[in-house]
Short mmCIF file of C-alpha atoms in Angstrom, two decimals:
data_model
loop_
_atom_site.label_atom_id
_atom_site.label_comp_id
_atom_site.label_asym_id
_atom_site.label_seq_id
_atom_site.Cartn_x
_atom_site.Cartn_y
_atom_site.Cartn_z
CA UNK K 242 0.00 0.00 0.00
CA UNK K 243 0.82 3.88 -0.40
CA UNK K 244 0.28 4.66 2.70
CA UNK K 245 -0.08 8.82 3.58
CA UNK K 246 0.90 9.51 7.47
CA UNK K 247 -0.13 12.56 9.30
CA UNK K 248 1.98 13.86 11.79
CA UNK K 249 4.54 10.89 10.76
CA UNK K 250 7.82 12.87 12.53
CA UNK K 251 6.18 12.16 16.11
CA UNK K 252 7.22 9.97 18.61
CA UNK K 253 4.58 7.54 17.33
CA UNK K 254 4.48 8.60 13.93
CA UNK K 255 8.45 7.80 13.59
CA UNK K 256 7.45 4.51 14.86
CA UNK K 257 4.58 3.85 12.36
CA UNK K 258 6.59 5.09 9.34
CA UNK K 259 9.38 2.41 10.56
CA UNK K 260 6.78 -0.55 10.55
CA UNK K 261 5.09 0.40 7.29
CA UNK K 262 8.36 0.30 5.87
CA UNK K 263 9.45 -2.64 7.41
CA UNK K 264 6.57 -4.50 6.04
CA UNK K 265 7.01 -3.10 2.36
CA UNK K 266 4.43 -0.67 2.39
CA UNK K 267 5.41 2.98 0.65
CA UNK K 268 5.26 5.63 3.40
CA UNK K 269 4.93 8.96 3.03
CA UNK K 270 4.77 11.31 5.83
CA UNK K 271 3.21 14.58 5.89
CA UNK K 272 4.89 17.54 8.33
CA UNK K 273 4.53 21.26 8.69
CA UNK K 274 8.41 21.40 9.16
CA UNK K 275 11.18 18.95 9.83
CA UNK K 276 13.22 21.41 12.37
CA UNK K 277 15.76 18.68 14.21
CA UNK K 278 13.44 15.42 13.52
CA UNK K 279 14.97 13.19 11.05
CA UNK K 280 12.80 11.16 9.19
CA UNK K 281 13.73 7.29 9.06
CA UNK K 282 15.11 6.55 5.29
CA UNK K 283 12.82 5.46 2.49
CA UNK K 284 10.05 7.96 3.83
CA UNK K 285 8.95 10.51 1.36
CA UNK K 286 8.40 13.70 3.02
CA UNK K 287 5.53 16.46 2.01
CA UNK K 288 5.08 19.72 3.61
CA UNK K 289 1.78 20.63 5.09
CA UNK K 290 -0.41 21.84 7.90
CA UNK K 291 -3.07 20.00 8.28
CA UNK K 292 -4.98 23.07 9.14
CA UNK K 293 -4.69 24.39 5.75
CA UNK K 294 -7.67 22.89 3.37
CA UNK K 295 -6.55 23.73 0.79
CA UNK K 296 -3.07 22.34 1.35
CA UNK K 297 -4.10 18.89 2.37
CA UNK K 298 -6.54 18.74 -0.55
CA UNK K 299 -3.66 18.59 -2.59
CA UNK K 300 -1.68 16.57 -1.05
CA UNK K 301 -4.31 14.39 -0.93
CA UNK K 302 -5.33 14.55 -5.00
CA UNK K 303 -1.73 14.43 -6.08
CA UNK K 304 -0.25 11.51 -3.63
CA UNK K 305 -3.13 8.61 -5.03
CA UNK K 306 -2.53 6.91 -1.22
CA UNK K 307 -4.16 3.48 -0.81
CA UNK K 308 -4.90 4.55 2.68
CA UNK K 309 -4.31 7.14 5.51
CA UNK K 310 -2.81 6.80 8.97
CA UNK K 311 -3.86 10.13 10.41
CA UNK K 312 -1.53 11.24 13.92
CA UNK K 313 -1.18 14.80 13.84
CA UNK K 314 -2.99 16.34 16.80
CA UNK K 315 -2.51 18.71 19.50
CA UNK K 316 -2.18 16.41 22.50
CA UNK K 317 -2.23 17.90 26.19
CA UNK K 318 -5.02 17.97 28.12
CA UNK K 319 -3.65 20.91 30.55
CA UNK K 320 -2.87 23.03 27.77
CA UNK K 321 -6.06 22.69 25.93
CA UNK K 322 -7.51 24.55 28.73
CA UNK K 323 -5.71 27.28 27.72
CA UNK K 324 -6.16 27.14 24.24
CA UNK K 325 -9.48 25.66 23.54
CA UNK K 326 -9.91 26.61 20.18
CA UNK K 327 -6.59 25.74 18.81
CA UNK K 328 -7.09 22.71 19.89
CA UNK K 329 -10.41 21.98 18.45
CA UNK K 330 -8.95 23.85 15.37
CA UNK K 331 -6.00 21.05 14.71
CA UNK K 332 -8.07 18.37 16.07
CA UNK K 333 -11.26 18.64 15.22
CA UNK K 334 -11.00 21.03 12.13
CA UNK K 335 -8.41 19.54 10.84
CA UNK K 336 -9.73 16.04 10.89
CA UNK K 337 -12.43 17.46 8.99
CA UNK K 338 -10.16 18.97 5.89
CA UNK K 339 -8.23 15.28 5.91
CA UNK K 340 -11.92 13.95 5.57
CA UNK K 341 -13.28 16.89 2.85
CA UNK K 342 -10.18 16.22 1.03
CA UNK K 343 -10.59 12.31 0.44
CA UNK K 344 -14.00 13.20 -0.33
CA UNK K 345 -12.74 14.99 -3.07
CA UNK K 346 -10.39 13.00 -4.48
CA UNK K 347 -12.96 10.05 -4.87
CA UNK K 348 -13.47 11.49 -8.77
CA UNK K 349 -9.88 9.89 -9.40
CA UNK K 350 -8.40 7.96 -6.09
CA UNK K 351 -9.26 7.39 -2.62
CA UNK K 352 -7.80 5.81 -0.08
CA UNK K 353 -9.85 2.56 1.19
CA UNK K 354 -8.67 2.53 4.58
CA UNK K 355 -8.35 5.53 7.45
CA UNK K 356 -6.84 4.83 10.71
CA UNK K 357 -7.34 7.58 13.08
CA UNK K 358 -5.14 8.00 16.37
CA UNK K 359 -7.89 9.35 19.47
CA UNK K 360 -7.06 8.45 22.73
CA UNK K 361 -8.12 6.48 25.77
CA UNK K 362 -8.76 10.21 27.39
CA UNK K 363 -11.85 10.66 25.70
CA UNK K 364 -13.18 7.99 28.32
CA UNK K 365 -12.79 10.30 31.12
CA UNK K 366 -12.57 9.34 34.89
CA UNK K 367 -16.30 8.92 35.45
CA UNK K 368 -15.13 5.23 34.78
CA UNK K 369 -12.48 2.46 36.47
CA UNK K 370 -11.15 -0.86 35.80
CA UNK K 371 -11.06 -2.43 32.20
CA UNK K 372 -12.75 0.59 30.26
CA UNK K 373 -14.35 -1.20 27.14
CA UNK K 374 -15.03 0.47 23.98
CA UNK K 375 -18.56 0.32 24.59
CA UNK K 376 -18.50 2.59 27.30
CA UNK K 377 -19.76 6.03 26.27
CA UNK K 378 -17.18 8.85 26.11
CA UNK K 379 -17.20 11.45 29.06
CA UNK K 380 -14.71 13.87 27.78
CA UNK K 381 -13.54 16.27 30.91
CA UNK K 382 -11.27 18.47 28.95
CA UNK K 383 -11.35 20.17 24.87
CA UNK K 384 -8.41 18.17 24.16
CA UNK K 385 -11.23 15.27 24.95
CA UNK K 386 -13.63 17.08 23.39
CA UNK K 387 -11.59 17.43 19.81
CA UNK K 388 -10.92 13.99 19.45
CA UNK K 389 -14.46 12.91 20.08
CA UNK K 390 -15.88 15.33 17.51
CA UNK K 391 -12.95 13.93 15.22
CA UNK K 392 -14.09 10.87 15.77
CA UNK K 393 -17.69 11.50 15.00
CA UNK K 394 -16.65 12.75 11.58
CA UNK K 395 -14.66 9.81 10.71
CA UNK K 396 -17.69 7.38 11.86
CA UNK K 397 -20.09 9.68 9.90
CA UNK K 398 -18.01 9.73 6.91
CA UNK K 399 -17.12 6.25 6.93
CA UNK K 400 -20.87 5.05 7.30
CA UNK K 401 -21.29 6.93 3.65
CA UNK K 402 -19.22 3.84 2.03
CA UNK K 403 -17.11 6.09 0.70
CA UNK K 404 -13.58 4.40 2.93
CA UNK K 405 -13.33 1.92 5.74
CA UNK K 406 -12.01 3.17 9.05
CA UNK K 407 -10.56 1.92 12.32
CA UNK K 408 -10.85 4.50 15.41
CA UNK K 409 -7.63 3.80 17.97
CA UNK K 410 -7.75 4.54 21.64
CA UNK K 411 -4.28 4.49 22.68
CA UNK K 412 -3.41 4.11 26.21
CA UNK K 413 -0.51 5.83 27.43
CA UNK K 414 2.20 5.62 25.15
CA UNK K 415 5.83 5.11 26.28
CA UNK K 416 8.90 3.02 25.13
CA UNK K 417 11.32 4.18 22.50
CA UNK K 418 11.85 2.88 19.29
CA UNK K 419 14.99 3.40 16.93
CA UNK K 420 16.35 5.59 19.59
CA UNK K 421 13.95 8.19 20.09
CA UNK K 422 11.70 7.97 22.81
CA UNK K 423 8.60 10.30 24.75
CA UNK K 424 10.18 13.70 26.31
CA UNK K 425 6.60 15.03 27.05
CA UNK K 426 7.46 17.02 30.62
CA UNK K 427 3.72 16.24 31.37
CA UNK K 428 4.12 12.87 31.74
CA UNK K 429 5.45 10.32 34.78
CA UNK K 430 8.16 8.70 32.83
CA UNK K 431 10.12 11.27 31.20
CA UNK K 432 9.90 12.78 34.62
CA UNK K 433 11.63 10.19 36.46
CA UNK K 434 14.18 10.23 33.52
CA UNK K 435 15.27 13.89 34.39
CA UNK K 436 14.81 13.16 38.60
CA UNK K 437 17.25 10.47 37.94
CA UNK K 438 19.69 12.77 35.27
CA UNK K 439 19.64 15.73 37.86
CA UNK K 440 17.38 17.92 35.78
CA UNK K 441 14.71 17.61 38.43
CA UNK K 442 15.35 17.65 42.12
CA UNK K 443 12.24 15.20 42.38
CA UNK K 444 9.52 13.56 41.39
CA UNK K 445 6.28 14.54 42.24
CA UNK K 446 3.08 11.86 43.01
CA UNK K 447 -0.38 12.55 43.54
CA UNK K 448 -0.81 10.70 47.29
CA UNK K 449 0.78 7.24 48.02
CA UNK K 450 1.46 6.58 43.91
CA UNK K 451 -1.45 4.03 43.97
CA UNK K 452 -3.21 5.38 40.66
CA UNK K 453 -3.21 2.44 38.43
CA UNK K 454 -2.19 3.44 34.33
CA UNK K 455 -1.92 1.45 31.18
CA UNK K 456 1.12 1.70 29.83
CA UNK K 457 1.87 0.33 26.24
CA UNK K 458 4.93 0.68 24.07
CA UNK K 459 4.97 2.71 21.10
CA UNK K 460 6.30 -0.47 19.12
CA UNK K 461 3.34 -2.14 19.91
CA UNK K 462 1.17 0.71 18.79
CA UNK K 463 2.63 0.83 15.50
CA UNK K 464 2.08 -2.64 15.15
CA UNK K 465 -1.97 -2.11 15.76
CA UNK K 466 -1.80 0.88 13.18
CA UNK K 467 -0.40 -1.43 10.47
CA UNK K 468 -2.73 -4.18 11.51
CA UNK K 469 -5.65 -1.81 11.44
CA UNK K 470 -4.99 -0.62 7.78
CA UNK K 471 -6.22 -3.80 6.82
CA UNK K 472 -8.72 -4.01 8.73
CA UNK K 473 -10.64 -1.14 7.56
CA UNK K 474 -14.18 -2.05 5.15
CA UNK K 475 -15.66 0.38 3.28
CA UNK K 476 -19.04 1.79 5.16
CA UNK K 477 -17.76 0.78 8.54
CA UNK K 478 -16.11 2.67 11.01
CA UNK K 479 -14.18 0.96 14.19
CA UNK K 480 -13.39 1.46 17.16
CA UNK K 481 -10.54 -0.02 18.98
CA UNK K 482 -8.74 0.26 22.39
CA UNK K 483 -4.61 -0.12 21.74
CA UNK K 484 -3.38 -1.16 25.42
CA UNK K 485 -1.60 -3.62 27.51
CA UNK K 486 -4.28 -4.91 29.61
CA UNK K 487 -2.05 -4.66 32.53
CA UNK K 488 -2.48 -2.27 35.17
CA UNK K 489 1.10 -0.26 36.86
CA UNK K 490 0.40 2.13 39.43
CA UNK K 491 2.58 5.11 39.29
CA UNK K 492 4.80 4.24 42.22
CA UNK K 493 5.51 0.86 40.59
CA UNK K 494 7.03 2.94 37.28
CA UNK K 495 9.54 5.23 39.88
CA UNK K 496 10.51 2.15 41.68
CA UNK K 497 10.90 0.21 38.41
CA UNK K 498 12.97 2.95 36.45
CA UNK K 499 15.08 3.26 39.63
CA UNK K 500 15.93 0.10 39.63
CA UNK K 501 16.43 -0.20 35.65
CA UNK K 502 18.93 3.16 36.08
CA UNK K 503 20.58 1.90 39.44
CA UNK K 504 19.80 5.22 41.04
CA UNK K 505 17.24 6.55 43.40
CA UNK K 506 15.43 9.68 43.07
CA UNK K 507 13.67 11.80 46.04
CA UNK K 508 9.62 11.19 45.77
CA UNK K 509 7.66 14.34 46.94
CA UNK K 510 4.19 13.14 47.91
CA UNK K 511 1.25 15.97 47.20
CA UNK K 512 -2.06 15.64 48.74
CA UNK K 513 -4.29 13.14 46.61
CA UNK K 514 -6.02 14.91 43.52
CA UNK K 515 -9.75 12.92 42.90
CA UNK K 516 -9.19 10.37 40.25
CA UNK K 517 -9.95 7.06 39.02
CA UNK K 518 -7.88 4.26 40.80
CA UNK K 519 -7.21 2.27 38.16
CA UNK K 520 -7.83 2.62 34.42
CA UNK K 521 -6.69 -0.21 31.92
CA UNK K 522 -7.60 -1.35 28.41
CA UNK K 523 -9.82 -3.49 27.26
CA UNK K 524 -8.04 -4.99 24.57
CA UNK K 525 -10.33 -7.79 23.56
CA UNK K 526 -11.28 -6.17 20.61
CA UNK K 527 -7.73 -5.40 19.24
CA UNK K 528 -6.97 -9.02 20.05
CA UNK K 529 -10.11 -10.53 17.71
CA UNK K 530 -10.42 -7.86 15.17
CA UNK K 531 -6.84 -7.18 14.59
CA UNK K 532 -5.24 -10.40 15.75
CA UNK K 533 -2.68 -7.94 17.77
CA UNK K 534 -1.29 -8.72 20.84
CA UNK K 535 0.98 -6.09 22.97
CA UNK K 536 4.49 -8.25 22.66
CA UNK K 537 6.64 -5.69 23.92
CA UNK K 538 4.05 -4.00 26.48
CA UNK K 539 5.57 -5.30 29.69
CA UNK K 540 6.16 -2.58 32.06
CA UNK K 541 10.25 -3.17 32.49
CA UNK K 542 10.65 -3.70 28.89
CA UNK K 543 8.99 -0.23 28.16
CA UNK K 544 10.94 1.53 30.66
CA UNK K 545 14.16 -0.38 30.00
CA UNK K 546 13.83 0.64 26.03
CA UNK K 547 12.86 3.97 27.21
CA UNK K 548 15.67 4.61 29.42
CA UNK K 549 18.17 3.13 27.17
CA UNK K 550 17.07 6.04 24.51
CA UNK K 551 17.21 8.78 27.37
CA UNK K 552 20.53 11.07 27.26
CA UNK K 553 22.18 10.06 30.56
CA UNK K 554 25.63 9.28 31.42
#
């Protein structure tokens, strides 16, 4: 397949390109600028902003893609509270020109398959314990918000026949592949990384640590995108949970990384925020639709790949 990725300089999007590749399919990645990112070899790059209609359209009409893997997406929940509109602007809006421009294109080529990256946030915390995909969403913030409208366009689009498309719900994303790994400040593990480094004097938990994640490496997510490309049917629009199915609460990650890295680092207990106790995939679905199974998803492999891509000494 010719295979057009969104957003394909990521930290998942990297990964993705790599598997398509590896498995033979043509890859090429759109970006709105390469600045240090290096793209793995044999991608084709195109320039673009997937905020620009008129842009993607012809991307879109000129590149004659067998399908779509779309990633790019504004992706923190604090900041969307600050910036509400841009958000709904990248995510939502520009979902909608990716979808406006493959409806165009249908006069000479269009893609049969659309994988769409939304996230296991749209859920909420209104829920605990295995979240399935039949749950309904509850989104609590506009980053939330985007991707569900996003999502409703794809479903609404796809239900016209005109492409097939698979909805993921990544859990929390971590790992490294081909070196480069997550450096999102926002998130527990890169955290710990720059406690242990010196960066930070410490690492800050909400309570005891109990709050019980999902944590699934990106490898394993790239996997599910490639599976789901060929999963997608014309008129029908999926949606699939991408997870581990195994529950880490966040203490277990410090303790873990410390002992991957041989160091300690101080742990600065805040008072407990409400939040769901434990929140964990469902992956039943990914398992009998996609015949995918999280291989590398094991919570000392991910941080052990993860730290081993981490600048440290």
């Amino acid at each position: 397949m010719h295979v057009l990725v969104t957003g394909g300089l990521g930290f998942l999007g990297r990964a993705v390109a790599r598997d398509l590749l590896a498995a033979k399919h043509r890859v090429t990645v759109m970006t709105r600028g390469r600045g240090d990112r290096t793209a793995p070899s044999g991608v084709e790059l195109v320039t673009g902003d997937i905020r620009d209609r008129a842009r993607v359209a012809e991307i879109v009409q000129e590149g004659g893609y067998d399908g779509v893997v779309h990633l790019a997406a504004l992706t923190s929940g604090r900041d969307s509270f600050a910036d509400p509109l841009g958000y709904f602007d990248v995510n939502a809006t520009g979902t909608l020109n990716l979808l406006m421009a493959l409806d165009a294109a249908r006069t000479t080529t269009a893609p049969a398959a659309l994988v769409f990256a939304s996230t296991n946030i749209v859920y909420g915390s209104q829920h605990h314990g295995a979240l399935s995909e039949d749950l309904d969403p509850h989104p609590e913030s506009p980053y939330a918000a985007s991707k569900v409208a996003a999502e409703h366009m794809v479903a609404a689009y796809a239900a016209t026949g005109a492409i097939g498309a698979v909805i993921l719900r990544p859990f929390n994303i971590a790992g490294a592949v081909d070196g480069v790994t997550d450096t999102d400040g926002a998130r527990i593990i890169p955290n710990v990384f720059r406690a242990i480094t010196g960066e930070l004097d410490q690492v800050t938990l909400n309570g005891d640590g109990a709050a019980v994640r999902d944590f699934v490496h990106v490898a394993d997510v790239a996997v599910a995108v490639r599976l789901a490309l060929t999963a997608c049917t014309p008129g029908i629009s999926q949606t699939i949970n991408i997870g581990s199915g195994i529950g880490t609460s966040m203490a277990n990650v410090v303790a873990t990384v410390e002992q991957i890295a041989g160091k300690s680092v101080i742990v600065h207990s805040q008072p407990p925020k409400p939040e769901p106790p434990e929140l964990v995939a469902d992956v039943g679905r990914a398992q009998t639709v996609l015949g995918w199974t999280p291989e590398k998803s094991k919570i000392g492999d991910i941080l052990a790949d993860a730290w081993e891509s981490w600048p440290h000494d």
